[in-house]
Coordinates of C-alpha atoms and ligand atoms in Angstrom, one line a residue:
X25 CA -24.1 -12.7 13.0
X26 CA -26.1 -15.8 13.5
X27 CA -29.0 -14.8 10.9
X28 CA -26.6 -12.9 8.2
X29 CA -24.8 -16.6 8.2
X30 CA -28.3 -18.6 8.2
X31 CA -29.5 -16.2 5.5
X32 CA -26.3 -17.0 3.4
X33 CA -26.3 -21.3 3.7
X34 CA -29.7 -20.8 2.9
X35 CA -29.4 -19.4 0.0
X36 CA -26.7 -21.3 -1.0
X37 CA -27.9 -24.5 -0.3
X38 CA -31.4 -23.2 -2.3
X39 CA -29.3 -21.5 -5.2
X40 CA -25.5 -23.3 -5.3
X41 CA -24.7 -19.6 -4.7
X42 CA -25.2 -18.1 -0.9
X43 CA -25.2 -13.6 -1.6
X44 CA -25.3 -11.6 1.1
X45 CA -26.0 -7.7 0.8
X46 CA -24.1 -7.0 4.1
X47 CA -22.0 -9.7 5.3
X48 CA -19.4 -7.4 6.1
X49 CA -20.1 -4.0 8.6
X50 CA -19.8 -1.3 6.4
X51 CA -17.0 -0.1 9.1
X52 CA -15.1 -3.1 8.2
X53 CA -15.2 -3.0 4.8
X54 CA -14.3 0.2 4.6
X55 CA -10.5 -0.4 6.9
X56 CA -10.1 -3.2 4.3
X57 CA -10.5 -1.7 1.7
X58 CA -7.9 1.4 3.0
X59 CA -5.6 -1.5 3.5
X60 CA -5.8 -2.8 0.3
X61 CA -5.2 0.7 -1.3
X62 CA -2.4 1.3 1.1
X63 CA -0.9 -2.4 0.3
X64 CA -1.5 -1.2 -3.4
X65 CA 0.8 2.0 -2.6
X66 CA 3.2 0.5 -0.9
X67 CA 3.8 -1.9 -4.0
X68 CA 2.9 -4.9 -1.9
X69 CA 0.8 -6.8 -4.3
X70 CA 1.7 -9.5 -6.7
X71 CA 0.7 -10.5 -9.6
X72 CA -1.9 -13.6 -9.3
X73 CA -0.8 -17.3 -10.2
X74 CA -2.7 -19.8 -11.4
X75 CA -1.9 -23.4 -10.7
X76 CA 0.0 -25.1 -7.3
X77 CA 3.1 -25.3 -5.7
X78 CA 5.9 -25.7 -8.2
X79 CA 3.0 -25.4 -11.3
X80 CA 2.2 -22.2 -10.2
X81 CA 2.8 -19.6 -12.9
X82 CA 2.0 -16.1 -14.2
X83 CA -0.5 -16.1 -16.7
X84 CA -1.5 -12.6 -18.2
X85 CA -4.2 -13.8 -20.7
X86 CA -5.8 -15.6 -18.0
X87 CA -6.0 -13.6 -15.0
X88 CA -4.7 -9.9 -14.1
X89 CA -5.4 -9.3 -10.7
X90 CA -2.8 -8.7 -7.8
X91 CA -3.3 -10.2 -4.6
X92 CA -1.5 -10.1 -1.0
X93 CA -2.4 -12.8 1.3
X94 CA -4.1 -11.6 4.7
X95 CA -2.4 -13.3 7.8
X96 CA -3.1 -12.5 11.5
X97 CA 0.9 -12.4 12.1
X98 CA 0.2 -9.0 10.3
X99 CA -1.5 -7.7 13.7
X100 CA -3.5 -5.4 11.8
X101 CA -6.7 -5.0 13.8
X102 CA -9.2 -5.1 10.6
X103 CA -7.2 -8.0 9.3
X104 CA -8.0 -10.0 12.7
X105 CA -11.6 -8.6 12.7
X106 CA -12.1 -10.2 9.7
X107 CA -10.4 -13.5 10.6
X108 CA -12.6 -13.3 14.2
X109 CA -15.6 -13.5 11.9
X110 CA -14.6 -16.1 9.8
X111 CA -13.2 -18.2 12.3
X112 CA -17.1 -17.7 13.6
X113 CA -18.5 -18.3 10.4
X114 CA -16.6 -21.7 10.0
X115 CA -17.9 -22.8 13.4
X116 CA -21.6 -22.2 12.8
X117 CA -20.6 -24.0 9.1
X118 CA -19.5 -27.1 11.0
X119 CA -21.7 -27.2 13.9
X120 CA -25.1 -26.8 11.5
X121 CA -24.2 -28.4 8.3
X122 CA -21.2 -31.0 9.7
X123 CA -18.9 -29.4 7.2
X124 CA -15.4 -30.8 8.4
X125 CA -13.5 -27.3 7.9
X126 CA -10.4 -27.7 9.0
X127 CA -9.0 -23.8 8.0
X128 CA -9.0 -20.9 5.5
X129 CA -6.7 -18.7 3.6
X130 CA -7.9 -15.6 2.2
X131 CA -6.2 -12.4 -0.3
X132 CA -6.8 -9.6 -0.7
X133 CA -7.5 -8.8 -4.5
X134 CA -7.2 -5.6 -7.0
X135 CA -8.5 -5.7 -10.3
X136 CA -6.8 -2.4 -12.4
X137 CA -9.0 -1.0 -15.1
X138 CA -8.7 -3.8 -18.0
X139 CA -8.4 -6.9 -15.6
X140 CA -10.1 -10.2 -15.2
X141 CA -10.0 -13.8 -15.0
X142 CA -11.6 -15.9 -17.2
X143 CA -13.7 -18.6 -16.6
X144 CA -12.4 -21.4 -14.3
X145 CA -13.0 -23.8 -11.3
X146 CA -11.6 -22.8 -7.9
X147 CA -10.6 -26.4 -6.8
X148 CA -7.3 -27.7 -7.9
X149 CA -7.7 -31.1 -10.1
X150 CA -4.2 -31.7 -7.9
X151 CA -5.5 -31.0 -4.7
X152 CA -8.9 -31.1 -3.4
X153 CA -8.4 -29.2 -0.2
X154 CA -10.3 -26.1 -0.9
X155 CA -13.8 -26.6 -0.3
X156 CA -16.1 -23.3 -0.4
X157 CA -15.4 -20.6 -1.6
X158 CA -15.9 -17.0 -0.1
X159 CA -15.7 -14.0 -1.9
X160 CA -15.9 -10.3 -0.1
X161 CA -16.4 -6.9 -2.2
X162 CA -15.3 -3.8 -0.8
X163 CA -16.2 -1.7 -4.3
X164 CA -18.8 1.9 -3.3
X165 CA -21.0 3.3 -5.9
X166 CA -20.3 0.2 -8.2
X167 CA -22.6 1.0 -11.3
X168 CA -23.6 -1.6 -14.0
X169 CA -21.0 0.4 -16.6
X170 CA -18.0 -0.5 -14.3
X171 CA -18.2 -4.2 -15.3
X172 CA -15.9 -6.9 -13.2
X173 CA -19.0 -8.6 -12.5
X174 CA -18.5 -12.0 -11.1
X175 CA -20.4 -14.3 -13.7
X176 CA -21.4 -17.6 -12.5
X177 CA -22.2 -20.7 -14.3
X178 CA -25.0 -22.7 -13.5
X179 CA -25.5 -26.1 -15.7
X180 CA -23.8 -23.5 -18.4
X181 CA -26.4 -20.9 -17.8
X182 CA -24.5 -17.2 -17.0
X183 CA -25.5 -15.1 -13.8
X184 CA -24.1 -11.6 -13.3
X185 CA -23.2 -10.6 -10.1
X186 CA -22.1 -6.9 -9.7
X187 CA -19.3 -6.5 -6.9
X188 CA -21.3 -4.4 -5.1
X189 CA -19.5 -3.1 -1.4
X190 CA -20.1 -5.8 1.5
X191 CA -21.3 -8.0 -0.4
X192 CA -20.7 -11.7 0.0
X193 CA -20.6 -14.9 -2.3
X194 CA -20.5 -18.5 -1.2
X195 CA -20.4 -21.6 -3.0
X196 CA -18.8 -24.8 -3.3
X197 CA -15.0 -24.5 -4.7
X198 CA -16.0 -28.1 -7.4
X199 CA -18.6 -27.3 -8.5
X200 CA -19.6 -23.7 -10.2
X201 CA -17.5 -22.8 -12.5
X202 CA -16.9 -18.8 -13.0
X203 CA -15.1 -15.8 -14.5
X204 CA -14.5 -11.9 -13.4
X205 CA -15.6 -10.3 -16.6
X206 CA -13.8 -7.4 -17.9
X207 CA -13.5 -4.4 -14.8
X208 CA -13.4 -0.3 -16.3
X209 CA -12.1 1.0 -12.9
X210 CA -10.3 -0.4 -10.1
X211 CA -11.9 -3.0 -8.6
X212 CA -11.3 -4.6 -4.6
X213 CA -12.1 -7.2 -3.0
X214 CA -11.0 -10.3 -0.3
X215 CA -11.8 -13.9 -2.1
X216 CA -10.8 -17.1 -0.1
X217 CA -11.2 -20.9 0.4
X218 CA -12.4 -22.8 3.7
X219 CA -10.3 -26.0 3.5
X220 CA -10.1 -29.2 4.5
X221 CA -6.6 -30.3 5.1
Ligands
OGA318 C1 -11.0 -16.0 -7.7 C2 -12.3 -15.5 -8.3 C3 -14.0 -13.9 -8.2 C4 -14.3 -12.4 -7.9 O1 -10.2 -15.2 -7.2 O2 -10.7 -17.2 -7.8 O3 -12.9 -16.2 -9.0 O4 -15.5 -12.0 -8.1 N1 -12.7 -14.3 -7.9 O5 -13.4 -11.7 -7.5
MN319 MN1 -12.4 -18.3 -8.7

């Protein structure tokens, strides 16, 4: 995994935004993305929150997705496989740029046709914890008609990003802000934080 994660601070630390075409095994994407439509099933997701804590509230007009939260106390296997790489990930993170990561949390996220989340800054002004952001797509045969592309704003200049499957986005949680743009189908992914806590 070494030279997928070089490729991806490279890139980031070139760009503000690290992609990766194939962060994720193919494999593995795929068994998330069968748990996410069997979580979606099973009536297991939730409709997102914005805010913190106690602030924390449903807000329709400003995102629509629905999320579960991935925890290895699920002993699901692809959960864990995921979490193995990550915990790798973070190590690499620390050990070559002196990051400081002290953990993660990660969802699981489904976009129905007609969903989005407009544009906003992942970092809480209340809490500074969340650091980078990591964001994993597990969509096949995404075409440029499907929308839900990740936009990204750089010193107010847009960039498109199409949720194409395995692909991986990194970038720091302060300082891009950034929108999902309206999705036409069902649209998956797992979209996280590494923290400092
Ligand atoms: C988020 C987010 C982007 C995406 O969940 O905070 O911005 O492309 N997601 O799913
Ligand atoms: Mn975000």
């Amino acid at each position: 995994m070494e030279k997928v994660f070089d490729a991806l601070v490279d890139a980031y630390l070139v760009d503000k935004v690290g992609i990766s075409e194939n962060f994720l095994s193919l494999a593995l994407s795929k068994n998330l993305r069968e748990n996410l439509v069997q979580l979606f099933k099973d009536k297991k997701l939730q409709k997102a929150k914005t805010g913190l804590g106690q602030e924390a509230n449903i807000n329709d007009r400003v995102r629509s997705d629905k999320i579960f939260w991935l925890d290895r106390t699920h002993e699901n296997q692809h959960e864990n496989a995921f979490f193995d790489i990550m915990d790798t990930f973070v190590l690499f993170l620390n050990q070559t740029c002196y990051t400081g990561i002290t953990g993660y949390e990660f969802h699981y996220a489904l976009y129905e046709k007609g969903s989005f989340y407009q544009k906003h800054f992942d970092q809480f002004r209340s809490n500074s914890s969340r650091q980078y952001t990591m964001i994993f797509y597990l969509n096949e045969n995404w075409i440029p008609g499907d929308g839900g592309e990740l936009c990204i704003y750089k010193d107010e200049v847009p960039e498109n990003i199409s949720p194409s499957n395995g692909k991986c986005i990194f970038f720091k949680s302060s300082e891009l802000e950034h929108e999902v743009l309206l999705s036409h189908k069902p649209r998956m992914s797992i979209t996280g934080w590494l923290r400092i806590d």
